[in-house]
Tab-separated table of C-alpha atoms in Angstrom:
chain	number	residue	atom	x	y	z
U	1	MET	CA	49.137	147.645	-8.720
U	2	THR	CA	47.210	150.829	-8.677
U	3	LEU	CA	47.714	153.123	-12.174
U	4	THR	CA	48.071	156.974	-11.344
U	5	ALA	CA	48.024	159.364	-13.989
U	6	ALA	CA	52.242	159.971	-13.154
U	7	SER	CA	52.532	155.898	-13.113
U	8	LEU	CA	51.216	156.299	-17.042
U	9	ILE	CA	53.751	159.145	-17.516
U	10	LYS	CA	56.105	157.237	-16.125
U	11	THR	CA	55.154	154.408	-18.863
U	12	ALA	CA	55.258	156.421	-21.290
U	13	THR	CA	58.523	158.549	-20.789
U	14	GLY	CA	59.951	155.118	-20.562
U	15	PHE	CA	62.279	155.607	-23.640
U	16	TYR	CA	64.031	158.327	-21.745
U	17	GLU	CA	65.361	156.120	-19.054
U	18	ALA	CA	66.154	152.847	-22.278
U	19	GLN	CA	67.903	156.057	-24.701
U	20	ALA	CA	70.215	156.849	-21.737
U	21	LEU	CA	71.244	153.591	-21.176
U	22	TYR	CA	71.985	152.810	-24.944
U	23	ALA	CA	73.695	156.223	-25.176
U	24	ALA	CA	75.805	154.896	-21.865
U	25	VAL	CA	76.974	151.862	-22.923
U	26	GLU	CA	78.084	153.142	-26.371
U	27	LEU	CA	79.622	155.846	-25.025
U	28	GLY	CA	81.702	153.651	-22.677
U	29	VAL	CA	80.899	155.199	-19.613
U	30	PHE	CA	81.085	152.159	-17.618
U	31	SER	CA	84.377	151.153	-19.012
U	32	LYS	CA	86.062	154.898	-18.042
U	33	VAL	CA	84.817	154.091	-14.479
U	34	ALA	CA	85.486	150.793	-13.964
U	35	ASP	CA	88.884	151.028	-12.119
U	36	GLY	CA	86.995	153.563	-9.411
U	37	PRO	CA	85.308	157.095	-9.533
U	38	VAL	CA	86.131	159.531	-12.336
U	39	PRO	CA	86.562	163.154	-12.000
U	40	PHE	CA	83.573	165.435	-13.804
U	41	GLU	CA	85.391	167.221	-15.723
U	42	ARG	CA	87.792	164.536	-16.912
U	43	LEU	CA	85.090	161.888	-17.955
U	44	ARG	CA	83.152	164.549	-19.476
U	45	ASP	CA	85.925	165.187	-21.415
U	46	ASP	CA	86.860	161.566	-21.960
U	47	LEU	CA	83.134	160.833	-23.141
U	48	GLY	CA	83.089	164.077	-25.817
U	49	LEU	CA	80.282	164.829	-23.692
U	50	HIS	CA	79.037	168.851	-24.299
U	51	GLN	CA	79.344	170.906	-20.816
U	52	ASN	CA	75.511	172.045	-21.071
U	53	VAL	CA	74.388	168.618	-20.975
U	54	ALA	CA	77.024	166.174	-19.596
U	55	GLY	CA	75.990	166.825	-15.966
U	56	ASP	CA	71.988	166.239	-16.413
U	57	PHE	CA	73.388	162.753	-18.113
U	58	LEU	CA	75.675	161.707	-15.979
U	59	ASP	CA	73.631	162.844	-12.565
U	60	ALA	CA	70.492	161.083	-14.176
U	61	LEU	CA	72.601	157.653	-14.573
U	62	VAL	CA	73.243	158.222	-11.108
U	63	ALA	CA	69.265	158.467	-10.455
U	64	MET	CA	68.804	155.304	-12.491
U	65	ARG	CA	71.189	153.403	-10.091
U	66	LEU	CA	73.853	152.827	-12.674
U	67	LEU	CA	76.253	155.474	-11.044
U	68	THR	CA	77.466	156.447	-7.852
U	69	ARG	CA	79.094	160.259	-7.182
U	70	ASP	CA	80.949	161.343	-4.483
U	71	ALA	CA	83.531	164.037	-3.734
U	72	SER	CA	86.430	162.106	-6.027
U	73	GLY	CA	83.807	161.642	-8.869
U	74	TYR	CA	81.854	159.062	-10.349
U	75	GLY	CA	81.993	155.618	-10.088
U	76	PRO	CA	80.315	152.168	-11.113
U	77	THR	CA	77.537	150.557	-8.744
U	78	ALA	CA	77.760	147.148	-8.264
U	79	ALA	CA	75.089	146.349	-11.270
U	80	ALA	CA	76.753	148.304	-13.541
U	81	SER	CA	79.826	146.315	-12.879
U	82	ALA	CA	78.453	143.170	-13.117
U	83	TYR	CA	76.424	143.877	-16.309
U	84	LEU	CA	77.451	146.712	-17.966
U	85	THR	CA	81.524	146.851	-17.635
U	86	PRO	CA	83.175	144.815	-21.098
U	87	GLY	CA	84.817	142.015	-20.320
U	88	ALA	CA	82.659	141.149	-16.850
U	89	PRO	CA	81.394	137.326	-16.542
U	90	GLU	CA	77.737	138.411	-16.803
U	91	TYR	CA	78.186	141.779	-19.451
U	92	ILE	CA	74.922	142.609	-21.401
U	93	GLY	CA	76.171	145.397	-23.473
U	94	GLY	CA	76.160	143.725	-26.802
U	95	PHE	CA	72.231	142.580	-26.202
U	96	LEU	CA	71.674	146.347	-25.415
U	97	ALA	CA	73.618	147.196	-28.194
U	98	LEU	CA	71.208	145.199	-30.376
U	99	ASN	CA	68.346	146.520	-28.703
U	100	GLN	CA	69.023	149.696	-29.534
U	101	ARG	CA	70.181	149.224	-33.932
U	102	ARG	CA	67.722	146.325	-34.164
U	103	LEU	CA	64.548	146.645	-32.079
U	104	TYR	CA	64.269	149.792	-31.076
U	105	PRO	CA	63.593	151.049	-34.909
U	106	ALA	CA	61.431	148.199	-35.656
U	107	TRP	CA	58.759	149.480	-32.619
U	108	GLY	CA	58.696	152.969	-33.976
U	109	ASP	CA	55.681	152.417	-36.181
U	110	LEU	CA	53.884	149.448	-33.473
U	111	THR	CA	50.195	151.380	-34.677
U	112	SER	CA	50.988	151.016	-38.691
U	113	PHE	CA	52.095	147.011	-37.614
U	114	LEU	CA	49.074	146.427	-35.162
U	115	LYS	CA	46.874	147.446	-38.618
U	116	THR	CA	49.084	145.330	-40.986
U	117	ALA	CA	50.999	142.717	-39.130
U	118	ALA	CA	53.357	143.356	-42.561
U	119	ASN	CA	56.180	145.720	-40.831
U	120	LEU	CA	59.012	142.749	-41.136
U	121	ALA	CA	62.243	144.067	-39.600
U	122	HIS	CA	64.703	143.560	-42.258
U	123	GLY	CA	62.508	142.000	-44.986
U	124	ALA	CA	62.695	139.163	-42.961
U	125	LYS	CA	60.608	136.121	-44.144
U	126	VAL	CA	58.213	134.211	-41.553
U	127	ASP	CA	59.127	130.937	-42.889
U	128	ASP	CA	63.583	132.124	-42.300
U	129	PRO	CA	64.361	134.609	-40.826
U	130	MET	CA	67.589	133.630	-40.059
U	131	PRO	CA	69.294	134.440	-43.317
U	132	ALA	CA	69.219	139.033	-43.002
U	133	LEU	CA	71.110	138.077	-39.216
U	134	TYR	CA	74.030	135.991	-41.326
U	135	ALA	CA	73.975	138.161	-44.304
U	136	THR	CA	77.297	139.683	-43.746
U	137	PRO	CA	80.306	138.639	-41.018
U	138	GLN	CA	79.406	142.111	-39.279
U	139	ARG	CA	75.873	141.432	-39.007
U	140	THR	CA	76.553	137.893	-37.826
U	141	ARG	CA	78.769	139.378	-34.937
U	142	SER	CA	76.274	141.606	-33.997
U	143	PHE	CA	73.478	139.644	-33.311
U	144	ALA	CA	75.860	136.602	-31.650
U	145	GLU	CA	77.254	139.402	-29.176
U	146	GLY	CA	73.685	140.542	-28.257
U	147	MET	CA	72.374	136.778	-27.963
U	148	ASP	CA	75.795	136.335	-25.821
U	149	GLY	CA	73.856	138.958	-22.912
U	150	TYR	CA	71.167	136.507	-22.629
U	151	ALA	CA	73.401	133.743	-22.555
U	152	THR	CA	75.581	135.003	-19.633
U	153	LEU	CA	72.871	135.718	-17.446
U	154	LEU	CA	70.468	131.948	-17.749
U	155	GLY	CA	74.080	130.195	-17.590
U	156	ARG	CA	74.014	129.943	-13.965
U	157	PRO	CA	70.710	129.601	-13.509
U	158	ILE	CA	69.828	126.779	-15.672
U	159	SER	CA	73.336	125.186	-14.481
U	160	GLU	CA	71.910	125.033	-11.020
U	161	LYS	CA	68.280	124.465	-11.728
U	162	PHE	CA	68.556	121.494	-13.832
U	163	ASP	CA	69.912	118.705	-12.549
U	164	TRP	CA	73.244	117.676	-14.356
U	165	SER	CA	74.931	115.179	-11.899
U	166	SER	CA	73.942	112.079	-14.275
U	167	VAL	CA	74.718	113.749	-17.497
U	168	LYS	CA	77.964	113.331	-19.541
U	169	SER	CA	77.038	115.406	-22.428
U	170	PHE	CA	74.654	118.145	-24.462
U	171	ALA	CA	73.966	120.217	-26.902
U	172	ASP	CA	72.559	123.728	-27.348
U	173	LEU	CA	70.476	123.808	-30.697
U	174	GLY	CA	70.575	127.366	-31.696
U	175	GLY	CA	73.289	127.875	-29.536
U	176	CYS	CA	74.515	130.830	-31.788
U	177	ARG	CA	78.320	131.585	-30.639
U	178	GLY	CA	78.174	129.042	-27.723
U	179	MET	CA	78.214	131.098	-24.780
U	180	LEU	CA	75.711	129.287	-22.852
U	181	THR	CA	77.654	125.876	-23.685
U	182	THR	CA	80.458	127.208	-22.251
U	183	ARG	CA	79.038	128.810	-18.914
U	184	ILE	CA	77.119	125.219	-18.510
U	185	ALA	CA	80.215	123.313	-19.282
U	186	ALA	CA	82.334	125.579	-17.068
U	187	ALA	CA	79.851	124.702	-14.218
U	188	HIS	CA	79.746	120.894	-14.694
U	189	PRO	CA	83.643	119.726	-15.329
U	190	HIS	CA	82.358	116.309	-16.283
U	191	LEU	CA	80.114	117.618	-19.141
U	192	GLU	CA	81.017	117.641	-22.697
U	193	GLY	CA	78.696	119.844	-24.575
U	194	VAL	CA	77.744	120.887	-28.563
U	195	THR	CA	76.611	124.192	-29.806
U	196	PHE	CA	75.012	123.518	-32.995
U	197	ASP	CA	73.888	126.467	-35.371
U	198	LEU	CA	74.686	127.483	-38.842
U	199	ALA	CA	77.593	127.441	-40.532
U	200	PRO	CA	78.416	131.062	-40.126
U	201	LEU	CA	78.299	131.311	-36.380
U	202	ASN	CA	81.444	128.664	-36.342
U	203	PRO	CA	84.066	131.086	-36.166
U	204	LEU	CA	82.563	133.464	-33.569
U	205	PHE	CA	82.112	129.868	-31.703
U	206	ASP	CA	86.193	129.092	-32.385
U	207	GLU	CA	86.927	132.618	-30.920
U	208	LEU	CA	84.823	132.271	-27.761
U	209	VAL	CA	86.528	128.851	-26.893
U	210	ALA	CA	89.819	129.781	-27.914
U	211	SER	CA	89.337	132.423	-24.799
U	212	THR	CA	88.836	129.473	-22.475
U	213	ASP	CA	90.071	126.441	-21.232
U	214	LEU	CA	87.495	124.314	-22.157
U	215	GLY	CA	88.607	123.505	-26.195
U	216	THR	CA	88.608	119.464	-25.675
U	217	ARG	CA	85.267	119.259	-23.986
U	218	VAL	CA	83.095	121.536	-26.094
U	219	ARG	CA	82.446	121.820	-29.866
U	220	PHE	CA	80.886	123.347	-32.638
U	221	GLN	CA	77.797	121.156	-35.499
U	222	ALA	CA	77.342	123.164	-38.079
U	223	GLY	CA	73.518	122.763	-39.233
U	224	SER	CA	69.895	123.202	-39.575
U	225	PHE	CA	67.100	121.397	-36.579
U	226	PHE	CA	64.833	121.411	-39.159
U	227	THR	CA	67.004	119.192	-41.746
U	228	ASP	CA	69.929	117.768	-40.596
U	229	PRO	CA	70.931	115.405	-38.416
U	230	LEU	CA	70.538	116.436	-34.406
U	231	PRO	CA	73.769	115.547	-32.157
U	232	GLU	CA	73.938	112.372	-30.494
U	233	THR	CA	73.851	113.070	-27.122
U	234	GLU	CA	71.732	113.122	-23.334
U	235	VAL	CA	70.322	116.894	-23.223
U	236	TYR	CA	69.116	119.081	-25.229
U	237	VAL	CA	68.754	122.616	-24.665
U	238	ILE	CA	66.883	124.923	-26.884
U	239	GLY	CA	66.501	128.673	-25.797
U	240	HIS	CA	65.487	131.565	-27.344
U	241	VAL	CA	64.727	129.298	-30.312
U	242	LEU	CA	60.967	128.429	-30.714
U	243	HIS	CA	59.923	132.017	-30.397
U	244	ASP	CA	61.585	132.491	-33.860
U	245	TRP	CA	58.817	130.264	-36.135
U	246	VAL	CA	55.604	129.566	-36.108
U	247	GLU	CA	54.022	126.875	-34.554
U	248	SER	CA	53.879	123.726	-37.019
U	249	GLN	CA	57.866	124.606	-36.959
U	250	ARG	CA	58.099	124.450	-32.839
U	251	ARG	CA	56.321	121.382	-33.216
U	252	GLN	CA	58.387	119.740	-35.652
U	253	ILE	CA	61.539	120.979	-33.683
U	254	ILE	CA	60.658	119.509	-30.569
U	255	GLN	CA	59.507	116.041	-32.544
U	256	ARG	CA	63.121	116.010	-34.019
U	257	ALA	CA	64.515	116.179	-30.499
U	258	TYR	CA	62.222	113.841	-29.059
U	259	ASP	CA	63.206	111.381	-31.861
U	260	HIS	CA	67.253	111.828	-31.890
U	261	LEU	CA	67.188	111.639	-28.084
U	262	PRO	CA	68.315	108.665	-26.179
U	263	ALA	CA	65.553	107.221	-23.610
U	264	GLY	CA	65.816	108.777	-20.668
U	265	GLY	CA	67.428	111.881	-22.496
U	266	ALA	CA	66.046	115.439	-21.690
U	267	LEU	CA	64.698	118.863	-23.662
U	268	LEU	CA	65.338	121.879	-21.893
U	269	ILE	CA	63.179	124.752	-23.294
U	270	TYR	CA	63.255	128.334	-21.993
U	271	ASP	CA	61.727	131.797	-23.290
U	272	SER	CA	60.084	134.428	-22.106
U	273	MET	CA	56.631	132.472	-21.725
U	274	ILE	CA	53.584	133.903	-21.049
U	275	ASP	CA	51.088	133.018	-18.001
U	276	ASP	CA	48.295	130.869	-19.010
U	277	GLN	CA	45.735	133.301	-18.289
U	278	ARG	CA	47.627	136.116	-20.481
U	279	GLU	CA	47.360	139.164	-18.220
U	280	GLU	CA	50.264	138.938	-15.973
U	281	SER	CA	53.556	138.638	-18.117
U	282	ALA	CA	53.581	142.095	-19.570
U	283	PHE	CA	57.346	140.975	-21.209
U	284	GLY	CA	56.124	137.912	-22.162
U	285	LEU	CA	53.290	139.333	-24.454
U	286	LEU	CA	55.402	142.305	-25.447
U	287	MET	CA	58.162	140.498	-26.437
U	288	SER	CA	55.695	138.445	-28.334
U	289	LEU	CA	54.709	141.414	-30.183
U	290	ASN	CA	58.498	141.667	-30.625
U	291	MET	CA	58.752	138.764	-32.470
U	292	ALA	CA	55.793	139.498	-34.330
U	293	LEU	CA	57.728	142.461	-35.743
U	294	LEU	CA	61.098	140.721	-36.481
U	295	SER	CA	60.056	137.611	-37.911
U	296	GLY	CA	56.446	137.177	-38.090
U	297	SER	CA	56.104	134.696	-34.760
U	298	SER	CA	55.395	134.948	-31.287
U	299	GLU	CA	56.007	133.570	-27.841
U	300	TYR	CA	53.796	130.979	-26.403
U	301	THR	CA	52.082	130.134	-22.990
U	302	ILE	CA	53.531	128.007	-20.576
U	303	ALA	CA	50.832	125.277	-21.601
U	304	GLN	CA	51.088	125.220	-25.342
U	305	GLY	CA	54.881	124.480	-24.442
U	306	GLU	CA	53.758	121.868	-22.415
U	307	GLY	CA	51.399	120.814	-24.574
U	308	TRP	CA	53.913	120.239	-27.557
U	309	LEU	CA	56.261	118.386	-25.237
U	310	ARG	CA	53.802	115.765	-24.361
U	311	GLU	CA	52.240	115.213	-27.856
U	312	ALA	CA	55.555	114.523	-29.168
U	313	GLY	CA	56.012	112.084	-26.541
U	314	PHE	CA	57.744	113.951	-23.699
U	315	GLN	CA	56.456	113.361	-20.062
U	316	VAL	CA	56.801	117.342	-18.798
U	317	ASP	CA	58.030	118.566	-15.181
U	318	SER	CA	57.215	121.751	-13.610
U	319	PRO	CA	57.827	124.980	-14.941
U	320	VAL	CA	60.780	126.413	-13.526
U	321	ALA	CA	61.575	130.210	-13.141
U	322	LEU	CA	65.009	131.196	-14.258
U	323	ASN	CA	64.709	134.649	-13.659
U	324	GLU	CA	61.168	137.002	-13.621
U	325	LEU	CA	61.902	137.307	-17.177
U	326	THR	CA	62.389	133.359	-18.488
U	327	THR	CA	60.771	130.027	-17.930
U	328	LEU	CA	62.376	126.639	-18.372
U	329	LEU	CA	60.128	123.243	-19.667
U	330	ILE	CA	61.987	120.304	-18.996
U	331	GLY	CA	60.906	117.343	-21.017
U	332	ARG	CA	61.861	113.665	-20.295
U	333	LYS	CA	62.050	110.702	-22.643
U	334	PRO	CA	60.572	107.581	-20.895
U	335	GLN	CA	62.970	104.972	-20.209
């Protein structure tokens, strides 16, 4: 793609669209229009918008393909109904809210960070970024709701792109409050699943599972994947976890997974991995900077991930694209 001055300006002002999206989620725009078109004046008043800016804001959401507009008022597009309406199966609003509260401010002084590599958000330390996230119940809930956004989107492709037919059980290591566990278990009624994560997430897991009919097939096991015994199961899933840690810790996690798996077991790793030439995956590279800002860690290339798997003893399948942002690696423990 050839860059022009106009495309550079669009990149430089990309935060306009991001903030408009964040504001729409925070204001509850999509829940207001979930049942059908709402007239302008009513929507403006329901949202508490000032009359001088309401029209531009709502019409900007139309131009962004988030709202529709006709003679009867404003309604949701298909994408907004699927991903931005609270209660929708693939709702990502919690992830967007986490971006607005935690990630957007962390990027506010990128220039200084690039000179010092020391501007870590919330005082997180490289050796353990988790305590700050779970310092209070509200922080724990906010983080879990943010992670739900990714898990809801990846549950379907992971359920479809890995062959679960001969598997009886699995565990999501670092699985937060269990959204991915419940998605995989719901897609495959023969499976039993475990969410393995730190104890503060257990009440949120129980809350989530209580809203499903999966209570007899999924459970929570509290623990650290560095020090505690891992669940006894056939498949481990590790997603958006390795990028929280430095390389020596990643190797340790993968090796412990290998050691705990039975012969013939599998380890599934997914992340926003970087292409091996480090020149195409703009999202992965920027996500790598994001992880450095937050916890002093990074993303990694596909080849690096494959190398850690082989080093631990796994046989490695070809990489699988879960979506345009996420790559899945599959390591199999020899029989």
